[in-house]
Short mmCIF file of C-alpha atoms in Angstrom, two decimals:
data_model
loop_
_atom_site.label_atom_id
_atom_site.label_comp_id
_atom_site.label_asym_id
_atom_site.label_seq_id
_atom_site.Cartn_x
_atom_site.Cartn_y
_atom_site.Cartn_z
CA MET A 983 -27.90 23.79 19.14
CA SER A 984 -29.86 27.01 18.90
CA THR A 985 -33.15 27.88 17.36
CA SER A 986 -33.71 30.44 14.65
CA THR A 987 -36.08 33.04 16.01
CA ALA A 988 -37.57 33.96 12.67
CA ALA A 989 -37.61 31.69 9.68
CA THR A 990 -37.32 33.28 6.26
CA ALA A 991 -40.79 33.75 4.87
CA GLY A 992 -41.65 31.32 2.10
CA VAL A 993 -38.45 29.30 2.44
CA LEU A 994 -38.96 25.53 2.54
CA VAL A 995 -35.48 24.52 3.73
CA GLU A 996 -33.97 26.91 6.27
CA LEU A 997 -30.38 26.76 7.48
CA THR A 998 -30.06 26.46 11.25
CA ALA A 999 -27.23 26.36 13.81
CA HIS A 1000 -27.11 22.53 13.77
CA PRO A 1001 -24.03 21.43 11.75
CA MET A 1002 -25.58 18.16 10.62
CA GLN A 1003 -28.81 19.84 9.58
CA ARG A 1004 -26.78 22.38 7.62
CA ALA A 1005 -24.71 19.71 5.90
CA GLY A 1006 -27.87 17.75 5.11
CA ALA A 1007 -29.63 20.88 3.81
CA PHE A 1008 -26.80 21.54 1.35
CA ALA A 1009 -26.87 17.85 0.33
CA LEU A 1010 -30.58 18.20 -0.32
CA ALA A 1011 -29.91 21.30 -2.43
CA ALA A 1012 -27.23 19.44 -4.39
CA LEU A 1013 -29.63 16.58 -5.09
CA ALA A 1014 -32.15 19.19 -6.29
CA ARG A 1015 -29.40 20.75 -8.46
CA ARG A 1016 -29.64 24.03 -6.60
CA ASP A 1017 -26.74 26.07 -5.19
CA HIS A 1018 -28.41 26.92 -1.87
CA PRO A 1019 -31.05 25.16 0.26
CA GLN A 1020 -33.25 28.25 0.24
CA GLU A 1021 -33.59 27.92 -3.56
CA VAL A 1022 -35.27 24.50 -3.33
CA GLY A 1023 -38.91 24.70 -4.43
CA GLU A 1024 -41.84 22.47 -3.56
CA ASP A 1025 -41.64 20.28 -6.69
CA GLU A 1026 -37.86 19.78 -6.33
CA PHE A 1027 -38.30 19.10 -2.63
CA GLY A 1028 -40.82 16.34 -3.37
CA ALA A 1029 -38.61 14.82 -6.08
CA VAL A 1030 -35.57 14.69 -3.76
CA TRP A 1031 -37.65 13.21 -0.93
CA ALA A 1032 -38.86 10.49 -3.34
CA LEU A 1033 -35.29 9.84 -4.52
CA MET A 1034 -34.00 9.46 -0.96
CA THR A 1035 -36.88 7.11 -0.10
CA ASP A 1036 -36.28 5.00 -3.21
CA ASP A 1037 -32.55 4.73 -2.39
CA ALA A 1038 -33.30 3.69 1.21
CA ALA A 1039 -35.95 1.16 0.12
CA ALA A 1040 -33.65 -0.31 -2.53
CA ALA A 1041 -30.88 -0.81 0.04
CA THR A 1042 -33.34 -2.45 2.44
CA ARG A 1043 -34.14 -5.14 -0.10
CA ARG A 1044 -30.75 -6.59 0.85
CA LEU A 1045 -30.45 -8.51 4.09
CA ASP A 1046 -26.71 -8.13 4.41
CA ALA A 1047 -25.07 -4.70 4.51
CA LYS A 1048 -22.10 -6.19 2.62
CA GLN A 1049 -24.23 -7.10 -0.40
CA PRO A 1050 -24.01 -5.06 -3.60
CA GLY A 1051 -26.37 -2.08 -3.49
CA ALA A 1052 -26.63 -2.09 0.32
CA PHE A 1053 -24.50 0.97 0.96
CA LEU A 1054 -27.30 2.95 2.63
CA LEU A 1055 -28.25 -0.09 4.72
CA ALA A 1056 -24.73 -0.08 6.18
CA ALA A 1057 -24.91 3.68 6.69
CA SER A 1058 -28.27 3.43 8.48
CA TYR A 1059 -26.74 1.56 11.43
CA GLY A 1060 -24.61 4.58 12.23
CA LEU A 1061 -27.14 7.31 11.40
CA TRP A 1062 -30.60 5.94 12.22
CA PRO A 1063 -30.34 2.84 14.46
CA ASN A 1064 -33.67 1.10 15.14
CA CYS A 1065 -35.26 2.53 12.00
CA LYS A 1066 -37.25 0.36 9.58
CA MET A 1067 -34.10 -0.28 7.56
CA ASN A 1068 -32.23 -2.26 10.17
CA ILE A 1069 -34.38 -3.67 13.00
CA PRO A 1070 -33.84 -7.46 13.40
CA SER A 1071 -37.52 -8.34 12.93
CA MET A 1072 -37.31 -7.04 9.35
CA ARG A 1073 -35.31 -10.12 8.43
CA ARG A 1074 -38.46 -12.25 8.68
CA LEU A 1075 -40.17 -10.18 6.00
CA SER A 1076 -39.80 -10.48 2.25
CA ALA A 1077 -37.79 -7.95 0.25
CA GLU A 1078 -41.01 -6.29 -0.93
CA GLN A 1079 -42.36 -6.08 2.62
CA ARG A 1080 -39.11 -4.55 3.87
CA ALA A 1081 -39.12 -1.94 1.13
CA GLU A 1082 -42.77 -1.16 1.85
CA ALA A 1083 -42.00 -0.66 5.54
CA VAL A 1084 -39.25 1.85 4.66
CA GLU A 1085 -41.59 3.70 2.31
CA GLN A 1086 -44.13 4.00 5.12
CA TRP A 1087 -41.43 5.31 7.49
CA ARG A 1088 -40.32 7.83 4.89
CA ALA A 1089 -43.85 8.79 3.75
CA PRO A 1090 -43.82 12.36 2.39
CA ARG A 1091 -45.20 14.99 4.77
CA ASP A 1092 -47.97 17.07 3.27
CA PRO A 1093 -47.29 20.84 3.14
CA ASP A 1094 -50.38 21.35 5.30
CA CYS A 1095 -49.24 18.75 7.86
CA ARG A 1096 -48.67 20.81 11.00
CA ILE A 1097 -48.68 20.23 14.72
CA ASP A 1098 -49.10 22.75 17.47
CA ALA A 1099 -45.38 23.38 17.83
CA ALA A 1100 -42.60 25.24 16.09
CA CYS A 1101 -39.58 23.46 14.61
CA ALA A 1102 -36.93 23.26 17.34
CA LEU A 1103 -34.22 24.17 14.83
CA CYS A 1104 -35.58 26.78 12.43
CA GLY A 1105 -38.79 27.99 14.06
CA GLN A 1106 -41.10 27.14 11.16
CA ALA A 1107 -44.27 25.16 11.72
CA ALA A 1108 -43.34 21.60 12.73
CA CYS A 1109 -44.85 18.56 11.03
CA GLY A 1110 -44.24 16.13 13.90
CA PHE A 1111 -42.01 14.98 16.74
CA PHE A 1112 -38.97 12.83 15.96
CA GLY A 1113 -36.36 10.85 17.89
CA LYS A 1114 -33.26 8.76 17.35
CA VAL A 1115 -34.86 6.86 14.46
CA ASP A 1116 -34.90 10.02 12.33
CA VAL A 1117 -32.36 12.41 13.82
CA PRO A 1118 -28.59 11.70 14.16
CA LEU A 1119 -26.55 12.84 17.15
CA ALA A 1120 -27.07 16.35 18.40
CA MET A 1121 -23.85 18.19 19.28
CA SER A 1122 -22.00 15.56 21.29
CA VAL A 1123 -22.31 12.05 22.66
CA GLU A 1124 -23.49 13.53 25.97
CA TYR A 1125 -26.38 15.28 24.20
CA ARG A 1126 -27.60 12.37 22.12
CA ASN A 1127 -30.94 12.62 20.43
CA THR A 1128 -32.74 10.15 22.66
CA THR A 1129 -36.15 10.67 24.18
CA VAL A 1130 -37.24 9.68 27.66
CA PRO A 1131 -40.42 7.60 28.08
CA GLY A 1132 -43.48 9.75 27.56
CA HIS A 1133 -41.61 12.47 25.69
CA ALA A 1134 -42.73 13.10 22.13
CA GLY A 1135 -39.26 13.92 20.78
CA LEU A 1136 -37.85 16.81 18.79
CA ALA A 1137 -40.33 18.99 16.88
CA LEU A 1138 -39.16 19.37 13.28
CA CYS A 1139 -40.50 20.98 10.14
CA ARG A 1140 -40.48 19.20 6.77
CA GLY A 1141 -37.34 21.02 5.64
CA CYS A 1142 -35.24 20.11 8.68
CA LEU A 1143 -36.52 16.52 8.66
CA ALA A 1144 -35.62 16.15 4.98
CA SER A 1145 -32.19 17.67 5.69
CA PHE A 1146 -31.48 14.89 8.19
CA TYR A 1147 -32.67 12.30 5.67
CA ALA A 1148 -30.24 13.83 3.15
CA LEU A 1149 -27.33 13.80 5.62
CA PRO A 1150 -25.79 10.46 4.42
CA TYR A 1151 -25.27 11.97 0.97
CA ALA A 1152 -23.05 14.62 2.60
CA CYS A 1153 -21.00 12.07 4.55
CA TYR A 1154 -17.71 10.35 3.91
CA PHE A 1155 -18.00 6.85 5.41
CA GLN A 1156 -15.06 4.83 6.68
CA GLY A 1157 -14.65 2.22 9.39
CA GLY A 1158 -18.21 2.52 10.63
CA ARG A 1159 -17.85 6.28 11.05
CA ALA A 1160 -19.46 9.07 9.09
CA ALA A 1161 -17.63 12.36 8.58
CA ILE A 1162 -18.82 15.74 7.32
CA LEU A 1163 -17.21 19.05 6.63
CA HIS A 1164 -18.88 22.05 8.21
CA SER A 1165 -18.25 25.77 8.07
CA TRP A 1166 -20.19 28.95 8.68
CA ASP A 1167 -18.82 30.09 5.31
CA GLU A 1168 -21.78 28.96 3.21
CA ALA A 1169 -20.00 29.84 -0.02
CA PHE A 1170 -17.43 27.15 0.82
CA LEU A 1171 -19.82 24.69 2.44
CA GLY A 1172 -22.03 24.45 -0.66
CA PRO A 1173 -19.37 23.23 -3.13
CA ALA A 1174 -17.67 21.08 -0.47
CA ILE A 1175 -20.91 19.20 0.25
CA ARG A 1176 -21.82 19.05 -3.44
CA GLY A 1177 -18.55 17.27 -4.20
CA GLN A 1178 -19.26 14.69 -1.50
CA VAL A 1179 -22.85 14.19 -2.72
CA VAL A 1180 -21.52 13.20 -6.14
CA GLU A 1181 -19.14 10.64 -4.62
CA THR A 1182 -21.74 9.22 -2.20
CA SER A 1183 -24.35 8.95 -4.96
CA ARG A 1184 -21.87 6.87 -6.95
CA ARG A 1185 -21.39 4.52 -4.00
CA ILE A 1186 -25.17 4.22 -3.53
CA ALA A 1187 -25.66 3.40 -7.21
CA SER A 1188 -22.71 1.03 -7.40
CA MET A 1189 -23.49 -2.67 -7.49
CA SER A 1190 -19.88 -3.60 -6.90
CA THR A 1191 -18.87 -5.45 -3.76
CA GLU A 1192 -15.39 -4.02 -3.96
CA LYS A 1193 -14.76 -1.56 -1.17
CA PRO A 1194 -12.49 1.47 -1.51
CA ALA A 1195 -8.98 0.70 -0.31
CA LYS A 1196 -8.44 1.64 3.33
CA THR A 1197 -5.98 4.47 3.75
CA ALA A 1198 -4.81 6.22 6.87
CA TYR A 1199 -6.37 9.60 7.60
CA ALA A 1200 -8.66 9.28 4.57
CA ARG A 1201 -11.25 11.75 5.86
CA GLU A 1202 -8.53 14.26 6.73
CA GLN A 1203 -7.17 13.94 3.19
CA VAL A 1204 -10.64 14.63 1.79
CA ALA A 1205 -10.93 17.74 3.95
CA LEU A 1206 -7.56 19.08 2.76
CA GLU A 1207 -8.37 18.31 -0.86
CA ARG A 1208 -11.67 20.21 -0.68
CA LEU A 1209 -9.96 23.20 0.91
CA ARG A 1210 -6.98 23.32 -1.45
CA ARG A 1211 -9.21 23.00 -4.52
CA TYR A 1212 -11.71 25.65 -3.42
CA SER A 1213 -11.47 28.51 -5.89
CA HIS A 1214 -12.51 31.41 -3.62
CA PRO A 1215 -11.13 32.80 -0.33
CA VAL A 1216 -12.37 31.00 2.77
CA THR A 1217 -13.94 33.33 5.34
CA ALA A 1218 -14.52 31.08 8.38
CA ASP A 1219 -13.08 28.11 10.25
CA VAL A 1220 -13.76 24.68 8.78
CA SER A 1221 -14.62 21.67 10.97
CA LEU A 1222 -14.21 18.00 10.25
CA ILE A 1223 -16.84 16.14 12.29
CA ALA A 1224 -16.62 12.35 12.66
CA PHE A 1225 -19.58 10.66 14.28
CA THR A 1226 -21.67 7.55 14.71
CA ASN A 1227 -25.00 7.08 16.42
CA SER A 1228 -24.70 3.31 16.46
CA ASN A 1229 -26.33 1.32 19.28
CA GLN A 1230 -22.98 -0.32 20.04
CA GLU A 1231 -21.02 2.91 20.45
CA GLN A 1232 -21.40 6.60 19.89
CA GLU A 1233 -18.80 9.11 18.82
CA PHE A 1234 -18.76 12.81 18.10
CA SER A 1235 -15.28 14.15 17.34
CA GLU A 1236 -14.71 17.60 15.90
CA TYR A 1237 -11.37 18.74 14.46
CA ARG A 1238 -11.18 22.46 13.83
CA ILE A 1239 -9.22 23.79 10.86
CA SER A 1240 -8.69 27.41 11.83
CA LEU A 1241 -9.27 30.17 9.30
CA PRO A 1242 -5.52 31.04 9.13
CA LEU A 1243 -4.73 27.37 8.44
CA ALA A 1244 -7.47 27.16 5.81
CA ILE A 1245 -6.14 30.26 4.06
CA TRP A 1246 -2.56 28.93 4.18
CA LEU A 1247 -3.66 25.56 2.78
CA ARG A 1248 -5.28 27.26 -0.22
CA SER A 1249 -2.09 29.24 -0.80
CA THR A 1250 -0.09 26.00 -1.06
CA ALA A 1251 -2.15 25.03 -4.10
CA ARG A 1252 -1.87 28.43 -5.81
CA GLN A 1253 1.42 30.17 -5.10
CA PRO A 1254 4.08 28.51 -7.32
CA GLU A 1255 6.84 28.41 -4.67
CA ARG A 1256 4.57 26.94 -2.01
CA LYS A 1257 3.00 24.52 -4.47
CA ALA A 1258 6.46 23.23 -5.40
CA ALA A 1259 7.46 22.79 -1.75
CA TRP A 1260 4.24 20.97 -0.82
CA SER A 1261 5.60 17.64 -2.14
CA ALA A 1262 8.68 18.07 0.05
CA LEU A 1263 6.41 18.67 3.04
CA GLU A 1264 4.60 15.41 2.26
CA ARG A 1265 7.93 13.59 2.07
CA ALA A 1266 8.91 15.11 5.41
CA CYS A 1267 5.89 13.40 7.00
CA HIS A 1268 6.33 10.04 5.28
CA SER A 1269 6.99 6.93 7.35
CA GLU A 1270 7.14 3.19 6.76
CA ARG A 1271 3.60 2.79 8.02
CA VAL A 1272 1.86 5.90 6.67
CA ALA A 1273 2.26 7.57 3.29
CA GLY A 1274 3.42 11.19 3.39
CA SER A 1275 0.22 12.73 1.99
CA ALA A 1276 -1.88 10.86 4.58
CA ALA A 1277 0.43 11.62 7.50
CA LEU A 1278 0.58 15.30 6.54
CA ALA A 1279 -3.22 15.49 6.37
CA GLY A 1280 -3.48 13.85 9.78
CA LEU A 1281 -1.00 16.27 11.33
CA LEU A 1282 -2.50 19.40 9.78
CA VAL A 1283 -6.04 18.54 10.86
CA ARG A 1284 -5.30 17.04 14.27
CA GLN A 1285 -1.90 18.31 15.47
CA PRO A 1286 -0.64 21.16 13.30
CA HIS A 1287 1.81 22.25 16.03
CA ARG A 1288 3.90 19.11 15.32
CA ILE A 1289 4.68 20.10 11.72
CA VAL A 1290 7.78 22.15 12.62
CA GLY A 1291 9.45 19.33 14.56
CA ARG A 1292 8.70 16.83 11.79
CA VAL A 1293 10.30 19.08 9.18
CA ALA A 1294 13.38 19.65 11.37
CA ARG A 1295 14.07 15.93 11.59
CA TYR A 1296 13.48 15.40 7.86
CA ILE A 1297 15.95 18.13 6.96
CA SER A 1298 18.55 16.50 9.23
CA THR A 1299 18.02 13.21 7.42
CA ARG A 1300 18.27 14.78 3.97
CA THR A 1301 21.44 16.62 4.96
CA ALA A 1302 23.02 13.32 5.97
CA ASP A 1303 21.70 11.25 3.06
CA SER A 1304 22.52 13.20 -0.06
CA ARG A 1305 24.49 16.03 -1.54
CA GLY A 1306 23.96 18.29 -4.50
CA SER A 1307 21.94 21.25 -5.69
CA GLU A 1308 18.73 19.22 -5.88
CA VAL A 1309 18.81 18.54 -2.15
CA GLY A 1310 19.72 22.15 -1.48
CA ASP A 1311 16.72 23.43 -3.47
CA GLU A 1312 14.41 21.02 -1.68
CA ILE A 1313 15.62 22.06 1.78
CA THR A 1314 15.57 25.79 1.14
CA GLY A 1315 12.09 25.60 -0.44
CA LEU A 1316 10.79 23.50 2.43
CA VAL A 1317 12.17 25.86 5.07
CA GLU A 1318 10.59 28.87 3.34
CA LEU A 1319 7.25 27.02 3.32
CA LEU A 1320 7.72 26.15 6.99
CA GLN A 1321 8.42 29.77 7.90
CA SER A 1322 5.26 30.86 6.08
CA PHE A 1323 3.36 28.25 8.12
CA VAL A 1324 4.58 29.47 11.51
CA ARG A 1325 4.08 33.10 10.47
CA GLU A 1326 0.57 32.78 9.05
CA VAL A 1327 -0.90 29.81 10.94
CA GLN A 1328 0.89 29.74 14.28
CA GLN A 1329 0.92 33.53 14.35
CA VAL A 1330 4.58 33.79 15.36
CA ASN A 1331 5.60 37.41 15.72
CA GLU A 1332 7.26 38.55 12.50
CA GLN A 1333 10.07 40.40 14.28
CA GLN A 1334 10.86 37.38 16.45
CA LEU A 1335 10.89 35.09 13.43
CA GLN A 1336 13.21 37.36 11.46
CA GLU A 1337 15.62 37.76 14.37
CA ILE A 1338 15.80 33.98 14.89
CA VAL A 1339 16.42 33.51 11.17
CA GLU A 1340 19.19 36.14 11.31
CA VAL A 1341 20.90 34.24 14.13
CA GLY A 1342 20.63 31.12 11.98
CA ASN A 1343 22.16 32.93 9.02
CA ARG A 1344 25.06 34.19 11.15
CA ALA A 1345 25.64 30.67 12.50
CA ALA A 1346 25.66 29.25 8.97
CA ALA A 1347 28.14 31.89 7.77
CA LEU A 1348 30.41 31.18 10.74
CA MET A 1349 30.23 27.40 10.17
CA THR A 1350 31.08 27.90 6.51
CA VAL A 1351 34.18 29.99 7.25
CA THR A 1352 35.43 27.91 10.19
CA LYS A 1353 34.57 24.58 8.49
CA LYS A 1354 32.55 23.60 11.52
CA GLN A 1355 30.97 20.15 11.29
CA VAL A 1356 27.19 20.09 10.79
CA ASN A 1357 26.99 17.14 13.14
CA THR A 1358 27.83 19.38 16.10
CA LEU A 1359 24.62 21.32 15.50
CA VAL A 1360 22.51 18.19 14.93
CA VAL A 1361 23.69 16.69 18.23
CA ALA A 1362 23.31 19.98 20.14
CA HIS A 1363 19.75 20.47 18.84
CA ARG A 1364 18.61 17.36 20.71
CA LYS A 1365 18.94 18.97 24.17
CA PRO A 1366 18.36 22.62 25.14
CA SER A 1367 21.44 22.67 27.41
CA ASP A 1368 23.65 21.31 24.62
CA LEU A 1369 22.31 23.82 22.12
CA ARG A 1370 22.92 26.66 24.56
CA ARG A 1371 26.56 25.57 24.98
CA TRP A 1372 26.89 25.26 21.18
CA LEU A 1373 25.63 28.84 20.77
CA HIS A 1374 28.06 30.07 23.44
CA ARG A 1375 30.96 28.49 21.55
CA CYS A 1376 29.72 30.13 18.36
CA THR A 1377 29.62 33.48 20.18
CA VAL A 1378 33.30 33.13 21.10
CA ASP A 1379 34.21 32.02 17.56
CA TRP A 1380 32.25 34.99 16.20
CA LEU A 1381 34.30 37.41 18.32
CA LEU A 1382 37.55 35.79 17.20
CA ALA A 1383 36.62 35.76 13.51
CA ARG A 1384 34.71 39.03 13.16
CA GLU A 1385 37.68 40.70 11.44
CA ASN A 1386 38.28 37.71 9.16
CA PRO A 1387 37.82 38.90 5.53
CA ALA A 1388 36.32 35.55 4.60
CA LEU A 1389 33.56 36.15 7.16
CA THR A 1390 33.07 39.87 6.63
CA SER A 1391 32.67 39.28 2.89
CA ILE A 1392 29.56 37.14 3.38
CA THR A 1393 27.86 38.63 6.44
CA ASP A 1394 27.63 41.73 8.61
CA THR A 1395 29.86 41.11 11.64
CA SER A 1396 29.12 44.45 13.30
CA LYS A 1397 26.18 42.89 15.12
CA PRO A 1398 26.57 40.52 18.10
CA PHE A 1399 26.20 36.86 17.25
CA ILE A 1400 23.16 36.51 19.52
CA SER A 1401 21.49 38.93 21.95
CA PRO A 1402 20.25 38.19 25.49
CA THR A 1403 16.67 38.69 24.25
CA GLN A 1404 17.13 36.11 21.52
CA LEU A 1405 18.57 33.68 24.06
CA ARG A 1406 15.46 34.13 26.23
CA TRP A 1407 13.20 33.37 23.25
CA LEU A 1408 15.15 30.18 22.60
CA PHE A 1409 15.31 28.84 26.16
CA GLU A 1410 12.81 30.44 28.55
CA TYR A 1411 9.26 30.14 27.20
CA GLY A 1412 8.29 26.42 27.31
CA ASP A 1413 6.66 25.07 24.16
CA GLU A 1414 7.28 28.33 22.32
CA ALA A 1415 11.01 27.96 23.05
CA TRP A 1416 10.97 24.52 21.37
CA LEU A 1417 9.34 26.14 18.34
CA PHE A 1418 12.05 28.82 18.17
CA ARG A 1419 14.82 26.22 18.54
CA ASP A 1420 13.37 24.20 15.65
CA LEU A 1421 13.11 27.37 13.57
CA LEU A 1422 16.74 28.25 14.34
CA PHE A 1423 17.86 24.73 13.47
CA THR A 1424 16.04 24.65 10.12
CA ALA A 1425 17.20 28.18 9.29
CA VAL A 1426 20.88 27.20 9.84
CA LEU A 1427 20.63 24.08 7.65
CA ALA A 1428 18.81 25.96 4.88
CA GLU A 1429 21.39 28.76 4.89
CA LEU A 1430 24.24 26.21 4.80
CA GLN A 1431 22.65 24.73 1.66
CA ARG A 1432 22.40 28.20 0.08
CA ARG A 1433 26.09 28.79 0.80
CA GLY A 1434 27.05 25.40 -0.59
CA HIS A 1435 28.49 24.21 2.72
CA GLN A 1436 27.71 20.51 2.90
CA PRO A 1437 28.94 17.88 5.35
CA ASP A 1438 31.76 15.60 4.26
CA THR A 1439 31.46 11.81 4.40
CA GLN A 1440 32.54 11.53 8.04
CA ASP A 1441 30.24 14.34 9.06
CA GLN A 1442 27.31 12.70 7.26
CA GLN A 1443 27.92 9.40 9.03
CA GLU A 1444 28.02 11.09 12.43
CA ILE A 1445 24.71 12.84 11.67
CA LYS A 1446 23.15 9.48 10.78
CA ASP A 1447 24.46 7.96 14.01
CA ALA A 1448 22.94 10.80 16.01
CA LEU A 1449 19.55 10.39 14.28
CA ASP A 1450 19.67 6.63 14.85
CA GLU A 1451 20.30 7.24 18.56
CA ASP A 1452 17.18 9.42 18.67
CA VAL A 1453 15.09 6.58 17.25
CA THR A 1454 16.64 4.09 19.70
CA ASP A 1455 15.94 6.40 22.63
CA LYS A 1456 12.26 6.70 21.64
CA GLU A 1457 11.95 2.92 21.26
CA ASP A 1458 13.46 2.46 24.71
CA GLU A 1459 10.96 4.94 26.16
CA GLN A 1460 8.11 2.91 24.66
#
C-alpha cells in the first residue's frame, strides 16, 4: 500500500492506493447516495456511520450466524475477527448488552478527534490507531494487518476507518470468502460497487434463513456481469479479489481481468454478431458438472488462455453430432468470435492470424473437392507430428489438384498450400504453436461448414470414436 502525500483539502473521504479502502469508500458513497466518495458531506457521513453501526448491532443480537438477520455477524468472522461482534465471551451477555458493546466499538469519531499522526493511507489527520479488529487484510496474507505487542497499530483518519467499516457492503460473500471488484477506473468502480451495495443491503435486511443457491464460479460470474453491463468504455484493468481474514485461515487471491479482455467482454454484450455467438461460447464450456455460463466465467477470469482449446473440442463434437444449417451458423459464428478473442485479448499478430486462416480455408476447399474425410483432420489435430504429416499430404494433393476446375472455381490455387514460415508458426514456438494449431483446426471446420461440406454417417462415427479416445486417455492419465 502507498500513502497519499497530499490529501484533497476539505474532503472527508479520500481515495487511497489500498484496494479495500477504495472499495469501501465507494460503498460508503453509495450508502450516502453519492456518486463519488469525495462528495460525501459531514451530515451524510454521520448518517451512514450510524446506519452501519445499527446494522452491525442488529446482527449481534443473534447468537448464531445462521439465524435470520445475522448476515453481518457471519461476515464479521472473515473481516474483523476478535471484534465485539464475535468474541466468545459475548455469548454470556444479553442481546441488549451485546448490541451496546458493538455500539461502543463503533462509536462515532468526532471531527475534532485527532492524534499526533497522519493517516497511513491518505495523509489526513488520523483519529486513532487501529489493528486487525477494524482493518481487513492489507495486500496479501504475508502482509496481514496484525500488530506486534507494544505497537499501536495503523494510524487512520475517520474517512478511511469508515471506508473499512463499509467494506462488507461492497463484498460478494460465498463459502466463507468475501470478494470485491477493484479497478483504477473510478468511473467503472463506482457503479460496480453500487450494484453490489444494493444486493448486500438486501441480504442484511432479509430475515429469511434461505441461502442463495451455491453455484460454481459465482463471484466470477458477478464480475463478468458487471463488466458486460457497464455502459461506458473501461479504461483500466479490473481485479477480482477474494479474501478472508478469519482466525482459522487467511486468503488473498487476486485475478486480473486485463483491459483488452474487459473491452472485449463489453463488446460481446453490444455487437450483434458477438452477442449472438456468446451463447455458443457458453455451450462450448458446458460440462456435466458445471453449467456453461459458470465454466466460461471461471475460464475467462482465471485461465483465459484455455478458451481456444475448449472451443476447438466443442466444434469437433458439434461436427460429429449434428448436421444442417443451424449447426453451420453456430460454428461459423463461434469461430469468428474466437478469432476476435485471440486478436484483441491474446494480441495475436493480425498478419499471422490471417495467414493461418488462409491455410485453413485452402485445406477446407481441398477437402471439399477431394471428398476428404473430416475425421482425418480430427485425429491428426491430436498430435503435432500427425498434423504435420496430414498437412504434407494436403500439400501433395494441392499440387495434384491445382488445375482441377472444381478447385480453381472456389479458391486461388496460384499460392502454395502452406509456406515454410507458416509451418514454423504451427510447430516451432511452444505454447504459441498450440494456439496456432487450434486456430487452424477451427478455421478449417468453420470453412467446411460455410462450403456445406459435412461428414457422412461413417465419418461422424469415427470422429466420435476419436473424441471418446481423448476422454479415455485423460482418465487414464488421472
